[in-house]
CSV table of C-alpha atoms in Angstrom, one decimal:
chain,number,residue,atom,x,y,z
A,1,MET,CA,3.4,7.3,-16.0
A,2,VAL,CA,3.5,5.5,-19.8
A,3,MET,CA,-0.1,5.7,-19.6
A,4,ASN,CA,-0.3,9.0,-18.4
A,5,PHE,CA,1.7,10.3,-21.7
A,6,TYR,CA,-1.2,8.7,-24.1
A,7,TYR,CA,-3.5,10.1,-21.7
A,8,THR,CA,-1.5,13.4,-22.8
A,9,LEU,CA,-1.2,12.7,-25.8
A,10,ASN,CA,-5.4,12.1,-26.0
A,11,ILE,CA,-6.2,15.3,-25.2
A,12,ILE,CA,-3.5,17.3,-27.3
A,13,PHE,CA,-5.2,15.7,-30.6
A,14,LEU,CA,-8.4,16.5,-28.8
A,15,LEU,CA,-7.7,19.5,-29.3
A,16,PHE,CA,-6.3,19.6,-32.4
A,17,ALA,CA,-9.8,17.6,-33.4
A,18,LEU,CA,-11.6,20.6,-32.2
A,19,VAL,CA,-9.2,23.4,-33.9
A,20,TYR,CA,-8.3,21.7,-37.0
A,21,PRO,CA,-11.2,22.1,-39.1
A,22,VAL,CA,-12.1,25.7,-38.3
A,23,TYR,CA,-8.7,26.1,-40.0
A,24,TYR,CA,-9.6,24.1,-43.1
A,25,LEU,CA,-12.9,25.3,-43.6
A,26,SER,CA,-11.6,28.9,-43.7
A,27,ASN,CA,-9.3,28.4,-45.7
A,28,PHE,CA,-11.1,25.9,-48.2
A,29,TYR,CA,-13.9,29.3,-48.3
A,30,LYS,CA,-10.7,31.8,-48.8
A,31,LEU,CA,-12.6,33.5,-45.3
A,32,GLY,CA,-9.7,34.5,-43.9
A,33,VAL,CA,-9.3,34.6,-40.2
A,34,VAL,CA,-12.3,36.1,-38.5
A,35,ASN,CA,-15.4,34.2,-40.2
A,36,PRO,CA,-18.7,32.7,-39.2
A,37,ILE,CA,-16.9,29.5,-38.6
A,38,SER,CA,-14.2,30.5,-36.8
A,39,ILE,CA,-16.6,33.1,-34.3
A,40,ASP,CA,-18.5,29.5,-33.8
A,41,PHE,CA,-15.3,28.1,-32.4
A,42,ALA,CA,-14.5,31.5,-30.5
A,43,VAL,CA,-17.7,32.0,-28.4
A,44,ASN,CA,-18.2,28.3,-27.7
A,45,PHE,CA,-14.6,27.9,-27.1
A,46,PRO,CA,-14.8,28.3,-22.8
A,47,VAL,CA,-17.6,26.4,-23.0
A,48,LEU,CA,-15.9,23.3,-24.4
A,49,LEU,CA,-12.7,24.4,-22.1
A,50,SER,CA,-14.6,23.9,-19.3
A,51,THR,CA,-16.7,21.0,-20.6
A,52,TYR,CA,-13.6,19.1,-21.5
A,53,ILE,CA,-11.1,20.1,-19.7
A,54,LEU,CA,-11.7,22.2,-16.2
A,55,GLY,CA,-14.9,20.3,-15.6
A,56,PRO,CA,-13.1,16.8,-15.5
A,57,LEU,CA,-9.6,18.3,-13.9
A,58,PHE,CA,-11.2,19.4,-10.8
A,59,LEU,CA,-14.5,16.5,-10.8
A,60,LEU,CA,-12.9,13.7,-10.9
A,61,ASP,CA,-10.6,12.1,-8.4
A,62,ASP,CA,-7.8,11.5,-11.1
A,63,GLY,CA,-8.6,14.5,-13.1
A,64,LEU,CA,-7.6,14.5,-16.6
A,65,TYR,CA,-5.4,11.5,-15.6
A,66,ASP,CA,-8.6,9.1,-15.2
A,67,LYS,CA,-8.9,6.2,-17.3
A,68,TYR,CA,-12.0,6.2,-18.1
A,69,PHE,CA,-12.4,10.0,-18.8
A,70,ASN,CA,-9.5,9.0,-21.4
A,71,TYR,CA,-11.7,6.8,-22.9
A,72,ALA,CA,-14.5,9.2,-23.1
A,73,ILE,CA,-12.2,11.7,-24.9
A,74,LEU,CA,-11.2,8.8,-27.1
A,75,MET,CA,-14.5,8.1,-28.5
A,76,VAL,CA,-15.0,11.8,-28.6
A,77,ASN,CA,-11.8,12.3,-31.2
A,78,PHE,CA,-12.6,9.1,-32.9
A,79,SER,CA,-16.4,10.7,-33.6
A,80,LEU,CA,-14.2,13.9,-34.7
A,81,LEU,CA,-12.0,12.5,-37.2
A,82,CYS,CA,-14.9,10.6,-39.1
A,83,LYS,CA,-17.2,13.6,-39.4
A,84,PHE,CA,-14.4,15.7,-40.5
A,85,ALA,CA,-13.6,12.7,-43.3
A,86,LEU,CA,-17.0,12.6,-44.3
A,87,THR,CA,-16.8,16.9,-44.6
A,88,TRP,CA,-13.7,16.9,-46.6
A,89,ILE,CA,-15.0,13.9,-48.9
A,90,LEU,CA,-18.5,15.9,-49.4
A,91,LEU,CA,-16.6,19.6,-50.2
A,92,LYS,CA,-14.6,17.7,-53.2
A,93,LEU,CA,-17.7,16.3,-54.5
A,94,PHE,CA,-19.6,19.6,-54.3
A,95,LYS,CA,-16.5,21.8,-55.7
A,96,ASN,CA,-16.8,19.6,-59.0
A,97,SER,CA,-20.6,19.5,-58.9
A,98,TYR,CA,-22.0,22.2,-62.1
A,99,TYR,CA,-25.6,22.2,-60.6
A,100,ILE,CA,-24.4,22.9,-56.8
A,101,ASN,CA,-22.2,26.0,-57.9
A,102,ASN,CA,-25.1,27.3,-60.1
A,103,ILE,CA,-27.9,27.0,-57.5
A,104,SER,CA,-28.1,30.3,-56.6
A,105,SER,CA,-28.8,31.9,-59.7
A,106,ALA,CA,-32.4,31.6,-60.7
A,107,LYS,CA,-33.5,34.4,-58.4
A,108,THR,CA,-36.8,35.5,-59.3
A,109,SER,CA,-39.1,38.8,-58.0
A,110,SER,CA,-41.5,36.4,-55.7
A,111,THR,CA,-38.3,35.5,-54.0
A,112,SER,CA,-37.3,39.3,-53.1
A,113,ILE,CA,-38.3,41.3,-49.6
A,114,SER,CA,-37.6,45.0,-48.4
A,115,LYS,CA,-35.9,45.9,-45.3
A,116,LYS,CA,-38.9,47.5,-44.6
A,117,LYS,CA,-40.9,43.9,-44.5
A,118,LEU,CA,-37.5,42.1,-42.8
A,119,LEU,CA,-38.5,45.0,-40.0
A,120,GLN,CA,-42.3,44.3,-39.4
A,121,LEU,CA,-42.3,40.6,-39.5
A,122,SER,CA,-39.1,41.2,-36.9
A,123,PHE,CA,-42.1,42.0,-34.7
A,124,ILE,CA,-44.8,39.7,-35.8
A,125,PHE,CA,-42.5,36.9,-34.6
A,126,LEU,CA,-41.8,38.9,-31.4
A,127,ALA,CA,-45.4,39.2,-30.3
A,128,LEU,CA,-45.7,34.9,-31.5
A,129,PHE,CA,-42.5,34.8,-28.4
A,130,PHE,CA,-44.4,36.8,-26.2
A,131,LEU,CA,-47.9,34.5,-26.7
A,132,SER,CA,-45.5,31.3,-26.7
A,133,PHE,CA,-44.1,32.5,-23.2
A,134,ILE,CA,-46.9,33.0,-21.9
A,135,GLY,CA,-48.2,29.5,-22.7
A,136,LEU,CA,-44.9,29.0,-21.4
A,137,THR,CA,-45.3,29.7,-17.8
A,138,GLY,CA,-48.8,28.2,-17.4
A,139,GLU,CA,-48.1,25.8,-14.3
A,140,TYR,CA,-45.1,27.5,-12.8
A,141,GLY,CA,-47.0,30.5,-13.5
A,142,LEU,CA,-45.5,34.0,-15.4
A,143,LEU,CA,-44.5,35.8,-11.9
A,144,ASN,CA,-42.3,32.9,-9.9
A,145,TRP,CA,-40.9,32.4,-13.9
A,146,ILE,CA,-39.7,35.8,-13.7
A,147,ILE,CA,-38.3,35.7,-11.1
A,148,ASP,CA,-36.5,32.6,-11.3
A,149,PRO,CA,-36.4,31.6,-15.0
A,150,ARG,CA,-33.9,28.6,-13.8
A,151,SER,CA,-35.8,27.1,-11.9
A,152,GLY,CA,-38.8,27.4,-14.3
A,153,TYR,CA,-36.6,25.7,-16.8
A,154,GLN,CA,-35.4,22.5,-15.2
A,155,TYR,CA,-39.0,21.7,-13.5
A,156,TYR,CA,-42.2,23.7,-15.3
A,157,ARG,CA,-41.5,22.1,-18.8
A,158,SER,CA,-42.7,18.7,-18.6
A,159,GLY,CA,-46.0,18.8,-20.7
A,160,VAL,CA,-45.2,21.9,-22.7
A,161,GLY,CA,-41.9,21.4,-24.1
A,162,TYR,CA,-43.7,22.3,-27.2
A,163,TRP,CA,-44.3,25.9,-25.7
A,164,PHE,CA,-40.7,26.5,-25.1
A,165,GLY,CA,-39.5,24.8,-28.5
A,166,PHE,CA,-41.8,27.8,-29.8
A,167,SER,CA,-41.1,30.8,-27.8
A,168,ILE,CA,-37.1,29.6,-28.6
A,169,THR,CA,-37.9,29.7,-32.5
A,170,PHE,CA,-39.6,32.8,-32.3
A,171,LEU,CA,-37.6,34.5,-30.3
A,172,SER,CA,-34.5,33.6,-32.3
A,173,VAL,CA,-36.1,34.3,-35.9
A,174,SER,CA,-37.3,37.7,-35.0
A,175,TYR,CA,-33.6,38.5,-33.6
A,176,VAL,CA,-32.6,37.3,-37.5
A,177,LEU,CA,-35.5,39.4,-39.2
A,178,ILE,CA,-34.3,42.1,-37.0
A,179,THR,CA,-31.1,42.5,-37.2
A,180,LEU,CA,-31.2,41.6,-41.2
A,181,SER,CA,-32.8,44.9,-41.4
A,182,CYS,CA,-30.8,47.1,-39.9
A,183,LYS,CA,-29.2,49.9,-41.7
A,184,LYS,CA,-26.5,50.9,-39.1
A,185,ALA,CA,-24.4,48.3,-37.9
A,186,THR,CA,-24.3,49.8,-34.5
A,187,SER,CA,-27.7,49.5,-34.5
A,188,VAL,CA,-27.2,45.5,-34.0
A,189,PHE,CA,-25.8,46.6,-30.3
A,190,TYR,CA,-28.5,47.4,-28.8
A,191,ILE,CA,-31.3,45.0,-30.4
A,192,PHE,CA,-28.4,42.4,-29.3
A,193,PHE,CA,-28.6,43.5,-25.2
A,194,SER,CA,-32.8,43.5,-25.4
A,195,TYR,CA,-33.1,40.2,-27.0
A,196,VAL,CA,-30.5,39.3,-24.2
A,197,PHE,CA,-32.5,40.6,-21.8
A,198,LEU,CA,-36.2,38.2,-23.7
A,199,ALA,CA,-34.0,35.2,-24.0
A,200,TYR,CA,-32.5,35.1,-20.1
A,201,PHE,CA,-36.2,34.6,-19.2
A,202,LEU,CA,-36.3,31.2,-20.6
A,203,GLY,CA,-33.3,30.3,-18.6
A,204,THR,CA,-30.7,28.3,-20.5
A,205,LYS,CA,-27.1,29.3,-20.9
A,206,GLY,CA,-27.4,27.7,-24.9
A,207,VAL,CA,-29.7,30.4,-26.2
A,208,ILE,CA,-27.8,33.6,-24.7
A,209,LEU,CA,-24.4,31.8,-26.2
A,210,ALA,CA,-26.0,31.4,-29.4
A,211,LEU,CA,-27.5,35.1,-29.8
A,212,ALA,CA,-23.8,36.8,-28.5
A,213,GLN,CA,-21.9,34.2,-31.8
A,214,TYR,CA,-24.9,34.7,-34.1
A,215,THR,CA,-24.2,38.5,-33.6
A,216,LEU,CA,-20.8,38.6,-34.4
A,217,ILE,CA,-21.8,37.0,-37.5
A,218,VAL,CA,-24.4,39.4,-38.1
A,219,LEU,CA,-21.1,41.8,-37.9
A,220,TRP,CA,-19.4,40.0,-39.6
A,221,LEU,CA,-21.5,40.0,-42.8
A,222,ARG,CA,-21.5,44.1,-42.6
A,223,LYS,CA,-18.2,44.0,-42.4
A,224,TYR,CA,-17.5,45.7,-39.4
A,225,ASN,CA,-14.2,46.8,-38.3
A,226,ASN,CA,-12.7,45.3,-34.9
A,227,LEU,CA,-14.4,42.3,-35.0
A,228,SER,CA,-11.8,41.1,-33.5
A,229,ARG,CA,-11.8,43.3,-30.3
A,230,ILE,CA,-15.5,42.6,-29.6
A,231,ILE,CA,-14.6,39.3,-30.1
A,232,TYR,CA,-12.1,38.9,-27.3
A,233,ILE,CA,-15.4,40.7,-24.9
A,234,THR,CA,-18.1,39.3,-25.6
A,235,MET,CA,-16.7,36.0,-24.8
A,236,PRO,CA,-15.6,36.3,-20.6
A,237,VAL,CA,-19.0,38.4,-20.5
A,238,VAL,CA,-21.1,35.7,-22.3
A,239,PHE,CA,-20.1,33.5,-19.8
A,240,MET,CA,-20.9,35.4,-17.3
A,241,ILE,CA,-23.9,36.3,-18.0
A,242,MET,CA,-24.1,32.0,-18.1
A,243,LEU,CA,-23.1,31.7,-14.9
A,244,ILE,CA,-25.5,34.8,-14.0
A,245,ASN,CA,-28.3,32.6,-15.0
A,246,PHE,CA,-26.9,29.6,-13.5
A,247,PHE,CA,-27.2,31.0,-9.9
A,248,SER,CA,-30.3,32.8,-10.4
A,249,GLY,CA,-32.1,30.1,-8.3
A,250,HIS,CA,-29.5,30.4,-5.6
A,251,ALA,CA,-29.4,32.3,-2.5
A,252,ASP,CA,-25.3,31.6,-1.9
A,253,VAL,CA,-22.7,32.4,-4.6
A,254,ASP,CA,-19.8,29.2,-4.7
A,255,LEU,CA,-17.7,29.4,-7.6
A,256,LYS,CA,-16.8,25.8,-7.5
A,257,GLU,CA,-20.5,24.9,-7.9
A,258,ALA,CA,-20.2,26.3,-11.0
A,259,LEU,CA,-18.1,23.7,-12.2
A,260,TYR,CA,-20.6,21.2,-12.1
A,261,TYR,CA,-22.2,23.1,-14.5
A,262,PHE,CA,-19.5,21.4,-17.0
A,263,ASP,CA,-19.9,17.6,-15.4
A,264,HIS,CA,-20.8,15.9,-18.6
A,265,PHE,CA,-17.1,14.5,-18.7
A,266,GLN,CA,-17.4,12.9,-15.4
A,267,HIS,CA,-21.1,11.6,-15.9
A,268,SER,CA,-19.2,10.0,-19.2
A,269,SER,CA,-16.3,8.4,-17.1
A,270,MET,CA,-19.1,6.9,-14.6
A,271,TYR,CA,-20.6,5.3,-17.4
A,272,TYR,CA,-17.7,3.6,-19.4
A,273,GLU,CA,-16.8,2.8,-15.7
A,274,GLU,CA,-19.5,1.0,-15.1
A,275,PHE,CA,-19.0,-0.8,-18.7
A,276,PHE,CA,-15.8,-2.1,-18.8
A,277,LYS,CA,-16.9,-3.6,-15.6
A,278,GLY,CA,-19.8,-5.6,-17.1
A,279,ASN,CA,-22.5,-3.6,-15.1
A,280,ILE,CA,-24.0,-2.7,-18.0
A,281,LYS,CA,-24.1,-4.0,-21.8
A,282,LEU,CA,-24.9,-2.7,-25.2
A,283,TYR,CA,-28.4,-1.7,-25.6
A,284,ASN,CA,-28.4,-2.9,-28.9
A,285,GLY,CA,-30.8,-0.5,-30.5
A,286,GLU,CA,-33.1,0.2,-27.6
A,287,ILE,CA,-32.4,3.3,-27.3
A,288,LEU,CA,-32.7,4.9,-30.8
A,289,LEU,CA,-35.5,2.7,-31.1
A,290,SER,CA,-37.1,4.4,-28.0
A,291,ASN,CA,-36.1,7.8,-28.9
A,292,LEU,CA,-39.5,7.4,-31.6
A,293,TRP,CA,-41.1,9.1,-28.1
A,294,GLY,CA,-39.6,11.9,-28.3
A,295,LEU,CA,-42.1,12.1,-31.6
A,296,VAL,CA,-45.3,12.4,-29.1
A,297,PRO,CA,-46.1,15.7,-27.5
A,298,ARG,CA,-47.1,14.6,-23.6
A,299,ALA,CA,-49.6,17.3,-23.9
A,300,PHE,CA,-51.2,14.8,-26.2
A,301,TYR,CA,-50.3,11.9,-25.0
A,302,VAL,CA,-50.2,11.4,-20.8
A,303,ASP,CA,-48.9,8.1,-20.5
A,304,LYS,CA,-46.0,9.0,-22.3
A,305,PRO,CA,-42.5,6.8,-20.9
A,306,PHE,CA,-40.5,9.4,-19.2
A,307,ILE,CA,-37.4,7.0,-19.4
A,308,TYR,CA,-36.2,6.9,-22.9
A,309,GLY,CA,-33.3,7.0,-25.8
A,310,ILE,CA,-30.4,8.4,-23.4
A,311,THR,CA,-32.6,8.6,-20.0
A,312,ILE,CA,-33.1,4.6,-20.0
A,313,VAL,CA,-28.8,5.3,-18.9
A,314,ASN,CA,-29.9,8.0,-16.8
A,315,GLU,CA,-32.4,5.7,-15.1
A,316,TYR,CA,-29.5,3.7,-14.5
A,317,PHE,CA,-27.0,6.1,-12.4
A,318,TRP,CA,-30.0,8.4,-11.3
A,319,PRO,CA,-33.0,6.3,-10.8
A,320,GLY,CA,-36.2,8.5,-10.9
A,321,MET,CA,-34.7,11.3,-11.5
A,322,ALA,CA,-36.0,11.5,-15.5
A,323,GLU,CA,-39.3,11.9,-14.0
A,324,GLN,CA,-38.6,14.9,-12.3
A,325,THR,CA,-37.6,16.2,-16.0
A,326,ILE,CA,-34.0,16.4,-14.3
A,327,THR,CA,-31.4,14.4,-16.7
A,328,PRO,CA,-27.7,14.7,-16.2
A,329,ALA,CA,-25.6,15.0,-19.7
A,330,PHE,CA,-23.3,13.1,-20.8
A,331,GLY,CA,-20.1,14.3,-23.0
A,332,GLY,CA,-19.3,12.8,-26.6
A,333,PRO,CA,-21.1,10.0,-28.0
A,334,VAL,CA,-22.4,8.0,-25.0
A,335,GLU,CA,-26.1,7.4,-26.3
A,336,ILE,CA,-24.8,5.5,-30.0
A,337,PHE,CA,-22.1,3.9,-28.0
A,338,ALA,CA,-24.6,2.9,-25.4
A,339,ASP,CA,-26.6,0.8,-27.9
A,340,PHE,CA,-23.7,-0.4,-30.6
A,341,GLY,CA,-20.5,0.0,-29.3
A,342,VAL,CA,-17.5,1.4,-31.3
A,343,LEU,CA,-19.0,0.9,-34.5
A,344,GLY,CA,-21.9,2.6,-33.7
A,345,VAL,CA,-19.8,5.6,-33.1
A,346,PHE,CA,-18.0,4.7,-36.5
A,347,PHE,CA,-21.1,4.2,-38.2
A,348,SER,CA,-23.1,7.8,-37.4
A,349,SER,CA,-19.7,9.4,-37.5
A,350,ILE,CA,-19.0,8.6,-41.0
A,351,PHE,CA,-22.2,8.6,-42.2
A,352,SER,CA,-24.0,11.7,-40.2
A,353,LEU,CA,-26.6,12.9,-42.1
A,354,ALA,CA,-26.0,16.3,-39.4
A,355,THR,CA,-22.9,16.7,-41.2
A,356,PHE,CA,-24.0,15.9,-44.6
A,357,PHE,CA,-26.5,18.8,-44.7
A,358,ASN,CA,-24.7,21.4,-42.6
A,359,THR,CA,-21.9,21.2,-45.0
A,360,PHE,CA,-23.9,21.2,-48.4
A,361,PHE,CA,-26.2,24.3,-47.3
A,362,LEU,CA,-22.8,26.0,-45.8
A,363,TYR,CA,-21.4,25.9,-49.0
A,364,VAL,CA,-23.9,26.7,-51.1
A,365,PHE,CA,-24.5,29.9,-48.3
A,366,ILE,CA,-21.2,31.0,-48.1
A,367,LYS,CA,-21.0,30.8,-52.5
A,368,PHE,CA,-24.1,33.3,-52.2
A,369,ILE,CA,-23.2,35.7,-50.5
A,370,GLN,CA,-19.4,36.1,-52.2
A,371,LYS,CA,-21.3,37.4,-54.8
A,372,ASN,CA,-24.7,38.9,-53.3
A,373,PRO,CA,-25.9,40.8,-50.2
A,374,ILE,CA,-28.4,38.1,-48.2
A,375,GLU,CA,-31.1,40.2,-46.8
A,376,GLY,CA,-33.0,41.0,-50.5
A,377,ASP,CA,-33.3,37.3,-51.5
A,378,LEU,CA,-35.9,34.6,-49.0
A,379,ARG,CA,-34.3,31.4,-50.2
A,380,PHE,CA,-31.2,32.5,-48.3
A,381,ILE,CA,-32.8,33.8,-45.5
A,382,TYR,CA,-34.3,30.8,-44.9
A,383,LEU,CA,-31.1,28.8,-45.5
A,384,PHE,CA,-29.2,31.6,-43.3
A,385,ILE,CA,-32.1,30.9,-40.4
A,386,TRP,CA,-31.4,27.2,-40.5
A,387,LEU,CA,-27.5,27.9,-40.2
A,388,PHE,CA,-27.1,30.4,-38.5
A,389,ALA,CA,-30.2,31.6,-36.4
A,390,PRO,CA,-29.5,31.1,-32.2
A,391,TYR,CA,-30.5,27.9,-31.2
A,392,VAL,CA,-33.7,28.0,-33.4
A,393,PHE,CA,-35.0,24.2,-34.1
A,394,VAL,CA,-32.6,22.8,-31.8
A,395,ILE,CA,-35.3,21.7,-29.0
A,396,PHE,CA,-37.4,19.8,-32.3
A,397,GLN,CA,-36.5,16.2,-33.1
A,398,PHE,CA,-36.0,15.6,-36.6
A,399,PRO,CA,-38.8,15.7,-38.4
A,400,TYR,CA,-40.1,18.5,-36.3
A,401,ASN,CA,-37.7,21.2,-37.0
A,402,LEU,CA,-38.1,20.4,-40.6
A,403,ILE,CA,-41.5,21.2,-40.4
A,404,MET,CA,-41.2,24.2,-38.1
A,405,LEU,CA,-38.7,25.7,-40.8
A,406,VAL,CA,-41.3,25.1,-43.4
A,407,ILE,CA,-43.8,27.1,-41.1
A,408,VAL,CA,-41.6,30.0,-40.7
A,409,ALA,CA,-40.6,30.0,-44.0
A,410,TYR,CA,-44.5,29.9,-44.7
A,411,ILE,CA,-45.2,32.9,-42.4
A,412,ILE,CA,-42.7,35.0,-43.4
A,413,LYS,CA,-43.4,33.8,-47.1
A,414,TYR,CA,-47.2,35.3,-46.8
A,415,CYS,CA,-46.8,38.1,-44.4
A,416,ASN,CA,-44.1,39.3,-47.3
A,417,ILE,CA,-47.3,39.1,-50.1
A,418,ILE,CA,-49.5,41.5,-47.0
A,419,ASN,CA,-49.0,45.0,-46.8
A,420,PHE,CA,-49.2,45.8,-43.0
A,421,LYS,CA,-50.4,49.5,-44.1
A,422,TYR,CA,-51.2,50.6,-39.9
A,423,LEU,CA,-48.2,48.8,-38.8
A,424,LYS,CA,-45.7,52.2,-39.5
A,425,LEU,CA,-42.2,51.4,-37.6
A,426,ALA,CA,-39.4,53.7,-37.2
A,427,LYS,CA,-36.0,53.0,-39.5
A,428,ILE,CA,-33.3,51.3,-37.3
């Protein structure tokens, strides 16, 4: 009973650690209740709840009182606490920096762009999406991929992962540019469903969820009325679309099977059980160093190993599955823990480069939009793409994500100079 009490506190603290940063940042930036930060949390909350609570509740024999599951949650709490401490320190430093607070003041004509040009550029990136998607479906076949995108995503991305990354990136950037070009907020709704239709064929739930989240942020930027009601409608609808995507390749629909969509912490519980029983030792950097193989496209080096990074742990539990591109995910910081233990979780969280850059970029961006419209300044459109574009660059490992951002920026920059006199598009 005593341990159950501590386990309950552990889960309550998790919910607090997820919610409090949203409250703190919203107050810090004086954004009100509905803002990009709270929208991000609200849209992702059903998935977070299912991953952290519902999945383990039904998939583990002891449910939420499984001791190894609770250790996994403890590591999540520890990591979230460290990252929040880093964010708090950074915001204090940024607030007192004259240079950072005036970084958006030097606007030049070379950074300006019209809404008409944004619309033209969106169609250019949409064309790049279609070309990339055709390249992605080469092995499985275009028609087969369209009929069963989930199977295509799961079993036929090996060797063509870069086409998958290009597809998501170009679709995402196209959606950002076309929504920024809209003169009417109502046009965003029609465009949203069109892009969800296209994203469905990529076979992954993440893109659909990110499209919905981004759309709400765009509506917030436009100060759309009744946005709160739209959020309440969007969350369950997007969640259902994700489940439809999951069952696209199944003859029968079993809702209990949907729980396996959220088995991340079941896998983490398995890992920590084996670790504390002494069956798995720390890898002491092998996972971190072997992640460098992620920088090598398989199409360029056919002998690239299938087992590297976190798949080293996967191979222990599911031998041979990584070679079939089936890699069940772990919840929480298992990857860094498996290398260096609790110290690894601490240092990777308190010195997180992702937290640093995202905090910095968000600070600069919000300071800018509080005084200026985003649509007319290319510099902040690039920043907006990095921060909020749906699922953009997620597939690309560092530094390829930065390289892709530079490529996208140069395409936009030089196409902004070109006069597309033959590309006349209707105003939306």
